[in-house]
XYZ file of C-alpha atoms in Angstrom:
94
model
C 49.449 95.965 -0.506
C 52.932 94.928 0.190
C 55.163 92.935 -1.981
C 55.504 90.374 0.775
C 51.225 90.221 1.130
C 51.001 89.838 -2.329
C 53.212 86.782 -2.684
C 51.209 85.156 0.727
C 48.407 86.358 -1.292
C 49.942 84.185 -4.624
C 50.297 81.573 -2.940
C 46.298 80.856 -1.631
C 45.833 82.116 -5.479
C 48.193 78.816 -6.675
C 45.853 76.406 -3.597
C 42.794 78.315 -5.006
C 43.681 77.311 -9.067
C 45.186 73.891 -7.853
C 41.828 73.046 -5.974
C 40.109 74.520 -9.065
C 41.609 72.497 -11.865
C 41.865 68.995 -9.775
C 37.656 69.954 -9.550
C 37.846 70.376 -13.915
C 39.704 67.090 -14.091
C 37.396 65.055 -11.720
C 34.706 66.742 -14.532
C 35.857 65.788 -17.124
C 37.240 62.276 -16.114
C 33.541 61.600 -14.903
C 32.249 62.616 -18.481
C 34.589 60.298 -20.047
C 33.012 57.212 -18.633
C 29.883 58.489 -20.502
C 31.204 58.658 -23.952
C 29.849 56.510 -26.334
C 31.603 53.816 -27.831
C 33.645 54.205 -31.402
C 31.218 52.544 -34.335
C 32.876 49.430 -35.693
C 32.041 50.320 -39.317
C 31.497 53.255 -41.749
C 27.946 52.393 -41.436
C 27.190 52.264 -37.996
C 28.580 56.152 -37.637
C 25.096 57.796 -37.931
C 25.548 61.622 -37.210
C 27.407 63.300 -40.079
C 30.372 65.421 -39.179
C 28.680 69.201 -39.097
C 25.572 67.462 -36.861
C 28.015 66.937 -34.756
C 30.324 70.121 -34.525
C 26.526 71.158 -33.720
C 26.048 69.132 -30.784
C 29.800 69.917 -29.532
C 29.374 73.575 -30.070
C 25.755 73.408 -28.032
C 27.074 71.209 -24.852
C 30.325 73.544 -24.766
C 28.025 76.252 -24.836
C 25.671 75.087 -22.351
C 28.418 73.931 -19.926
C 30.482 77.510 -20.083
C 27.108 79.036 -18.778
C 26.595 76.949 -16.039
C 29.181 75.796 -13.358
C 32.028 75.670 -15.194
C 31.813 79.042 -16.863
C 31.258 80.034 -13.427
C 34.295 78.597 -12.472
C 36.765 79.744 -15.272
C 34.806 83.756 -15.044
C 36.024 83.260 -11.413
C 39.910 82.104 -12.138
C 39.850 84.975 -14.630
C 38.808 87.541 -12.334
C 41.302 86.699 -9.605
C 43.676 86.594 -12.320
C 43.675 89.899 -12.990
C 43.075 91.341 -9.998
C 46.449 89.682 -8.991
C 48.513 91.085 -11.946
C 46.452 94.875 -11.280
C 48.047 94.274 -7.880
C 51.533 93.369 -8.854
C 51.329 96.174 -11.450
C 50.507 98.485 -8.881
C 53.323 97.748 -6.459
C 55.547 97.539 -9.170
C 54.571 100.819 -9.465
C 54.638 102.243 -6.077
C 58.237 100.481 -5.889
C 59.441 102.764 -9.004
């Protein structure tokens, strides 16, 4: 690949990762509207602190093995095929 393909090639990788994150904000914007609401007392807080860090730990969990894991395995994996590319004509430039 060329130096001049690559950086055509950069630039549908920066539309690709644009379209990508504006996709993880519209995500996460739409699970903000379904957060619950702050207790008003000490007493109305329910869940202790490590039942929580539970429930985090299981939805993060669950969500980076479904779409969105998807998603970032994706972005990382045309990540570094990009920078093996640029490494490589780097290279064949020396």
């Amino acid at each position: 690949a060329t130096v001049e393909a690559q950086m055509a090639g950069d630039d549908q990788d920066d539309d690709w990762a644009d379209e990508a994150e504006a996709e993880v904000l519209a995500d996460l914007k739409q699970a903000g509207a379904e957060v619950l609401p702050e207790p008003e007392s000490e007493t109305d807080n329910i869940f202790s602190e490590k039942v929580l860090r539970e429930l985090v730990r299981d939805l993060i969990r669950e969500q980076l093995q479904g779409d969105l894991g998807e998603r970032i395995t994706r972005n990382i994996r045309k990540l570094v095929k990009a920078e093996l590319a640029r490494a490589l004509d780097l290279r064949a430039l020396d």
